């Protein structure tokens, strides 16, 4: 999958039910990047949805850790400290 547009990649990957390891790894990255893009636009709720989808996969540990970091940032932005 060659695209520099994570939303296009997401639209392609999302409907795949039985993702292969490579597809799941790509999905993890794509949903992370979408979350970051939305976070940077201050669309906190929407970004959290994509971060949660990324957290469903732990293939790339660095992406997994960064996604957790951004989820924390979202919670801080919402002033949700519990």
CSV table of N, CA, C and O in Angstrom, one decimal:
chain,number,residue,atom,x,y,z
A,1,UNK,N,0.9,-1.2,0.0
A,1,UNK,CA,0.0,0.0,0.0
A,1,UNK,C,0.9,1.2,0.0
A,1,UNK,O,1.6,1.5,1.0
A,2,UNK,N,0.9,1.9,-1.1
A,2,UNK,CA,1.7,3.1,-1.2
A,2,UNK,C,0.8,4.4,-1.3
A,2,UNK,O,0.2,4.6,-2.3
A,3,UNK,N,0.8,5.1,-0.2
A,3,UNK,CA,0.0,6.4,-0.2
A,3,UNK,C,0.6,7.2,0.8
A,3,UNK,O,1.1,6.8,1.8
A,4,UNK,N,0.6,8.5,0.6
A,4,UNK,CA,1.0,9.5,1.6
A,4,UNK,C,-0.2,10.1,2.3
A,4,UNK,O,-0.1,11.1,3.0
A,5,UNK,N,-1.3,9.5,2.0
A,5,UNK,CA,-2.6,10.0,2.6
A,5,UNK,C,-3.1,8.9,3.5
A,5,UNK,O,-3.7,7.9,3.1
A,6,UNK,N,-3.0,9.1,4.9
A,6,UNK,CA,-3.4,8.1,5.8
A,6,UNK,C,-4.9,7.8,5.8
A,6,UNK,O,-5.3,6.7,6.0
A,7,UNK,N,-5.7,8.8,5.4
A,7,UNK,CA,-7.1,8.6,5.4
A,7,UNK,C,-7.5,7.6,4.2
A,7,UNK,O,-8.3,6.8,4.4
A,8,UNK,N,-6.9,7.8,3.1
A,8,UNK,CA,-7.1,6.9,2.0
A,8,UNK,C,-6.7,5.4,2.4
A,8,UNK,O,-7.4,4.5,2.1
A,9,UNK,N,-5.5,5.3,3.0
A,9,UNK,CA,-5.1,4.0,3.5
A,9,UNK,C,-6.0,3.4,4.5
A,9,UNK,O,-6.4,2.2,4.4
A,10,UNK,N,-6.5,4.3,5.4
A,10,UNK,CA,-7.5,3.8,6.4
A,10,UNK,C,-8.8,3.3,5.7
A,10,UNK,O,-9.3,2.2,6.1
A,11,UNK,N,-9.3,4.0,4.8
A,11,UNK,CA,-10.5,3.6,4.1
A,11,UNK,C,-10.3,2.2,3.4
A,11,UNK,O,-11.2,1.4,3.3
A,12,UNK,N,-9.1,2.0,2.9
A,12,UNK,CA,-8.8,0.7,2.3
A,12,UNK,C,-8.6,-0.4,3.3
A,12,UNK,O,-9.1,-1.5,3.1
A,13,UNK,N,-8.0,-0.1,4.4
A,13,UNK,CA,-7.6,-1.2,5.4
A,13,UNK,C,-8.8,-1.5,6.4
A,13,UNK,O,-8.9,-2.6,6.9
A,14,UNK,N,-9.6,-0.5,6.7
A,14,UNK,CA,-10.6,-0.7,7.8
A,14,UNK,C,-11.6,-1.9,7.5
A,14,UNK,O,-11.8,-2.6,8.4
A,15,UNK,N,-12.1,-2.0,6.3
A,15,UNK,CA,-13.0,-3.1,6.1
A,15,UNK,C,-12.5,-4.5,6.1
A,15,UNK,O,-13.2,-5.5,6.1
A,16,UNK,N,-11.2,-4.6,6.0
A,16,UNK,CA,-10.5,-6.0,6.0
A,16,UNK,C,-10.7,-6.6,7.4
A,16,UNK,O,-10.2,-6.1,8.4
A,17,UNK,N,-11.5,-7.7,7.4
A,17,UNK,CA,-11.8,-8.4,8.7
A,17,UNK,C,-10.6,-9.2,9.3
A,17,UNK,O,-10.3,-9.0,10.4
A,18,UNK,N,-10.1,-10.0,8.5
A,18,UNK,CA,-9.0,-10.9,8.9
A,18,UNK,C,-7.7,-10.3,8.4
A,18,UNK,O,-7.2,-10.7,7.3
A,19,UNK,N,-7.1,-9.4,9.1
A,19,UNK,CA,-5.9,-8.7,8.7
A,19,UNK,C,-4.7,-9.6,8.9
A,19,UNK,O,-4.6,-10.3,9.9
A,20,UNK,N,-3.8,-9.7,7.9
A,20,UNK,CA,-2.6,-10.4,8.0
A,20,UNK,C,-1.7,-9.6,9.0
A,20,UNK,O,-2.0,-8.4,9.3
A,21,UNK,N,-0.6,-10.2,9.4
A,21,UNK,CA,0.4,-9.4,10.2
A,21,UNK,C,0.8,-8.1,9.6
A,21,UNK,O,0.8,-7.1,10.3
A,22,UNK,N,1.2,-8.2,8.3
A,22,UNK,CA,1.6,-7.0,7.7
A,22,UNK,C,0.5,-5.9,7.5
A,22,UNK,O,0.7,-4.7,7.7
A,23,UNK,N,-0.7,-6.4,7.2
A,23,UNK,CA,-1.8,-5.5,7.1
A,23,UNK,C,-2.2,-4.9,8.5
A,23,UNK,O,-2.4,-3.7,8.6
A,24,UNK,N,-2.1,-5.7,9.5
A,24,UNK,CA,-2.4,-5.2,10.9
A,24,UNK,C,-1.3,-4.2,11.3
A,24,UNK,O,-1.6,-3.2,12.0
A,25,UNK,N,-0.1,-4.4,11.0
A,25,UNK,CA,1.0,-3.5,11.3
A,25,UNK,C,0.8,-2.2,10.6
A,25,UNK,O,1.0,-1.1,11.2
A,26,UNK,N,0.4,-2.2,9.3
A,26,UNK,CA,0.2,-1.0,8.6
A,26,UNK,C,-1.0,-0.3,9.2
A,26,UNK,O,-1.0,0.9,9.3
A,27,UNK,N,-2.1,-1.0,9.5
A,27,UNK,CA,-3.3,-0.4,10.1
A,27,UNK,C,-2.9,0.3,11.4
A,27,UNK,O,-3.4,1.4,11.7
A,28,UNK,N,-2.1,-0.3,12.2
A,28,UNK,CA,-1.6,0.3,13.5
A,28,UNK,C,-1.0,1.6,13.2
A,28,UNK,O,-1.3,2.6,13.9
A,29,UNK,N,-0.1,1.7,12.2
A,29,UNK,CA,0.6,2.9,11.9
A,29,UNK,C,-0.3,4.0,11.3
A,29,UNK,O,-0.3,5.2,11.7
A,30,UNK,N,-1.2,3.5,10.4
A,30,UNK,CA,-2.1,4.5,9.7
A,30,UNK,C,-3.1,5.1,10.8
A,30,UNK,O,-3.3,6.3,10.7
A,31,UNK,N,-3.6,4.3,11.7
A,31,UNK,CA,-4.5,4.9,12.6
A,31,UNK,C,-3.8,5.8,13.6
A,31,UNK,O,-4.3,6.8,14.1
A,32,UNK,N,-2.6,5.5,13.9
A,32,UNK,CA,-1.7,6.4,14.8
A,32,UNK,C,-1.6,7.7,14.1
A,32,UNK,O,-1.8,8.8,14.7
A,33,UNK,N,-1.1,7.7,12.8
A,33,UNK,CA,-0.9,8.9,12.1
A,33,UNK,C,-2.2,9.8,11.9
A,33,UNK,O,-2.2,11.0,12.0
A,34,UNK,N,-3.3,9.1,11.7
A,34,UNK,CA,-4.6,9.8,11.6
A,34,UNK,C,-4.9,10.4,13.0
A,34,UNK,O,-5.4,11.6,13.0
A,35,UNK,N,-4.7,9.7,14.1
A,35,UNK,CA,-4.9,10.3,15.4
A,35,UNK,C,-4.0,11.5,15.6
A,35,UNK,O,-4.5,12.5,16.1
A,36,UNK,N,-2.8,11.5,15.2
A,36,UNK,CA,-1.9,12.6,15.4
A,36,UNK,C,-2.3,13.8,14.6
A,36,UNK,O,-2.4,14.9,15.0
A,37,UNK,N,-2.7,13.5,13.3
A,37,UNK,CA,-3.2,14.6,12.5
A,37,UNK,C,-4.4,15.3,13.1
A,37,UNK,O,-4.5,16.5,13.1
A,38,UNK,N,-5.4,14.5,13.6
A,38,UNK,CA,-6.6,15.1,14.2
A,38,UNK,C,-6.2,15.8,15.5
A,38,UNK,O,-6.8,16.8,15.8
A,39,UNK,N,-5.3,15.2,16.3
A,39,UNK,CA,-4.9,15.8,17.5
A,39,UNK,C,-4.3,17.2,17.2
A,39,UNK,O,-4.6,18.2,17.9
A,40,UNK,N,-3.5,17.3,16.2
A,40,UNK,CA,-2.9,18.6,15.8
A,40,UNK,C,-3.9,19.6,15.4
A,40,UNK,O,-3.6,20.8,15.4
A,41,UNK,N,-5.1,19.1,14.9
A,41,UNK,CA,-6.2,20.0,14.5
A,41,UNK,C,-7.1,20.3,15.7
A,41,UNK,O,-8.1,20.9,15.6
A,42,UNK,N,-6.7,19.8,16.9
A,42,UNK,CA,-7.4,20.0,18.1
A,42,UNK,C,-8.8,19.3,18.1
A,42,UNK,O,-9.7,19.7,18.7
A,43,UNK,N,-8.8,18.2,17.3
A,43,UNK,CA,-10.0,17.4,17.3
A,43,UNK,C,-9.8,16.2,18.2
A,43,UNK,O,-9.5,15.0,17.8
A,44,UNK,N,-9.8,16.4,19.5
A,44,UNK,CA,-9.4,15.5,20.5
A,44,UNK,C,-10.2,14.2,20.5
A,44,UNK,O,-9.6,13.1,20.5
A,45,UNK,N,-11.5,14.3,20.6
A,45,UNK,CA,-12.4,13.1,20.6
A,45,UNK,C,-12.1,12.2,19.4
A,45,UNK,O,-12.0,11.0,19.5
A,46,UNK,N,-12.1,12.8,18.2
A,46,UNK,CA,-11.9,12.0,17.0
A,46,UNK,C,-10.5,11.4,17.0
A,46,UNK,O,-10.3,10.2,16.6
A,47,UNK,N,-9.5,12.1,17.5
A,47,UNK,CA,-8.1,11.6,17.5
A,47,UNK,C,-8.1,10.4,18.5
A,47,UNK,O,-7.4,9.4,18.2
A,48,UNK,N,-8.8,10.4,19.6
A,48,UNK,CA,-8.8,9.3,20.5
A,48,UNK,C,-9.4,8.1,19.9
A,48,UNK,O,-8.9,7.0,20.2
A,49,UNK,N,-10.4,8.2,19.1
A,49,UNK,CA,-11.0,7.1,18.4
A,49,UNK,C,-9.9,6.3,17.6
A,49,UNK,O,-9.8,5.1,17.6
A,50,UNK,N,-9.1,7.1,16.8
A,50,UNK,CA,-8.0,6.5,16.0
A,50,UNK,C,-6.9,5.9,16.9
A,50,UNK,O,-6.4,4.9,16.6
A,51,UNK,N,-6.6,6.6,17.9
A,51,UNK,CA,-5.5,6.1,18.8
A,51,UNK,C,-6.0,4.8,19.4
A,51,UNK,O,-5.2,3.9,19.6
A,52,UNK,N,-7.2,4.7,19.8
A,52,UNK,CA,-7.7,3.4,20.4
A,52,UNK,C,-7.6,2.3,19.4
A,52,UNK,O,-7.3,1.2,19.7
A,53,UNK,N,-7.9,2.6,18.1
A,53,UNK,CA,-7.8,1.6,17.1
A,53,UNK,C,-6.4,1.1,16.9
A,53,UNK,O,-6.1,0.0,16.7
A,54,UNK,N,-5.5,2.1,17.0
A,54,UNK,CA,-4.0,1.8,16.9
A,54,UNK,C,-3.6,0.9,18.1
A,54,UNK,O,-2.8,0.0,17.9
A,55,UNK,N,-4.1,1.2,19.3
A,55,UNK,CA,-3.8,0.4,20.5
A,55,UNK,C,-4.3,-1.0,20.4
A,55,UNK,O,-3.8,-1.9,21.2
A,56,UNK,N,-5.2,-1.3,19.6
A,56,UNK,CA,-5.7,-2.7,19.4
A,56,UNK,C,-4.6,-3.6,18.9
A,56,UNK,O,-4.7,-4.9,18.9
A,57,UNK,N,-3.5,-3.1,18.3
A,57,UNK,CA,-2.4,-3.8,17.8
A,57,UNK,C,-1.1,-3.4,18.4
A,57,UNK,O,-0.9,-2.2,18.6
A,58,UNK,N,-0.2,-4.4,18.7
A,58,UNK,CA,1.0,-4.1,19.3
A,58,UNK,C,2.2,-4.5,18.5
A,58,UNK,O,3.3,-4.9,19.1
A,59,UNK,N,2.1,-4.6,17.2
A,59,UNK,CA,3.2,-5.1,16.4
A,59,UNK,C,4.4,-4.2,16.4
A,59,UNK,O,5.5,-4.7,16.5
A,60,UNK,N,4.2,-2.9,16.3
A,60,UNK,CA,5.3,-1.9,16.3
A,60,UNK,C,5.3,-1.3,17.7
A,60,UNK,O,4.4,-0.5,18.0
A,61,UNK,N,6.3,-1.7,18.6
A,61,UNK,CA,6.3,-1.2,20.0
A,61,UNK,C,6.4,0.3,20.1
A,61,UNK,O,5.8,0.9,20.9
A,62,UNK,N,7.3,0.9,19.2
A,62,UNK,CA,7.4,2.3,19.3
A,62,UNK,C,6.1,3.1,19.0
A,62,UNK,O,5.8,4.0,19.7
A,63,UNK,N,5.4,2.6,18.0
A,63,UNK,CA,4.1,3.2,17.7
A,63,UNK,C,3.1,3.0,18.8
A,63,UNK,O,2.4,3.9,19.2
A,64,UNK,N,3.2,1.8,19.4
A,64,UNK,CA,2.3,1.5,20.6
A,64,UNK,C,2.6,2.5,21.7
A,64,UNK,O,1.7,3.0,22.3
A,65,UNK,N,3.8,2.7,22.0
A,65,UNK,CA,4.2,3.6,23.1
A,65,UNK,C,3.8,5.0,22.8
A,65,UNK,O,3.3,5.7,23.7
A,66,UNK,N,4.1,5.4,21.6
A,66,UNK,CA,3.7,6.8,21.2
A,66,UNK,C,2.2,7.0,21.2
A,66,UNK,O,1.7,8.1,21.6
A,67,UNK,N,1.5,6.0,20.8
A,67,UNK,CA,0.0,6.1,20.9
A,67,UNK,C,-0.5,6.3,22.3
A,67,UNK,O,-1.3,7.1,22.6
A,68,UNK,N,0.1,5.5,23.2
A,68,UNK,CA,-0.2,5.7,24.6
A,68,UNK,C,0.1,7.1,25.1
A,68,UNK,O,-0.7,7.7,25.9
A,69,UNK,N,1.2,7.7,24.7
A,69,UNK,CA,1.6,9.0,25.0
A,69,UNK,C,0.5,10.0,24.6
A,69,UNK,O,0.1,10.9,25.3
A,70,UNK,N,0.1,9.9,23.3
A,70,UNK,CA,-0.9,10.8,22.7
A,70,UNK,C,-2.2,10.6,23.4
A,70,UNK,O,-3.0,11.6,23.6
A,71,UNK,N,-2.6,9.4,23.8
A,71,UNK,CA,-3.8,9.2,24.5
A,71,UNK,C,-3.8,9.9,25.8
A,71,UNK,O,-4.7,10.6,26.2
A,72,UNK,N,-2.6,9.9,26.5
A,72,UNK,CA,-2.4,10.7,27.7
A,72,UNK,C,-2.6,12.2,27.5
A,72,UNK,O,-3.2,12.9,28.3
A,73,UNK,N,-2.0,12.7,26.4
A,73,UNK,CA,-2.1,14.1,26.0
A,73,UNK,C,-3.6,14.4,25.8
A,73,UNK,O,-4.0,15.5,26.1
A,74,UNK,N,-4.3,13.5,25.1
A,74,UNK,CA,-5.8,13.8,24.9
A,74,UNK,C,-6.5,13.9,26.2
A,74,UNK,O,-7.4,14.8,26.4
A,75,UNK,N,-6.2,13.0,27.1
A,75,UNK,CA,-6.9,13.0,28.4
A,75,UNK,C,-6.6,14.3,29.2
A,75,UNK,O,-7.4,14.9,29.8
A,76,UNK,N,-5.3,14.7,29.1
A,76,UNK,CA,-4.9,16.0,29.7
A,76,UNK,C,-5.7,17.2,29.0
A,76,UNK,O,-6.1,18.1,29.7
A,77,UNK,N,-5.8,17.1,27.7
A,77,UNK,CA,-6.5,18.2,27.0
A,77,UNK,C,-8.0,18.3,27.5
A,77,UNK,O,-8.6,19.3,27.5
A,78,UNK,N,-8.5,17.1,27.8
A,78,UNK,CA,-9.9,17.0,28.2
A,78,UNK,C,-10.1,17.3,29.7
A,78,UNK,O,-11.1,17.2,30.3
A,79,UNK,N,-8.9,17.4,30.4
A,79,UNK,CA,-8.8,17.5,31.8
A,79,UNK,C,-9.5,16.3,32.5
A,79,UNK,O,-10.2,16.4,33.5
A,80,UNK,N,-9.2,15.2,31.9
A,80,UNK,CA,-9.7,13.9,32.5
A,80,UNK,C,-8.5,13.2,33.2
A,80,UNK,O,-7.8,12.5,32.5
A,81,UNK,N,-8.4,13.4,34.4
A,81,UNK,CA,-7.2,12.9,35.2
A,81,UNK,C,-7.4,11.6,35.9
A,81,UNK,O,-6.6,11.1,36.6
A,82,UNK,N,-8.5,10.9,35.7
A,82,UNK,CA,-8.8,9.6,36.4
A,82,UNK,C,-8.3,8.5,35.6
A,82,UNK,O,-8.3,8.4,34.5
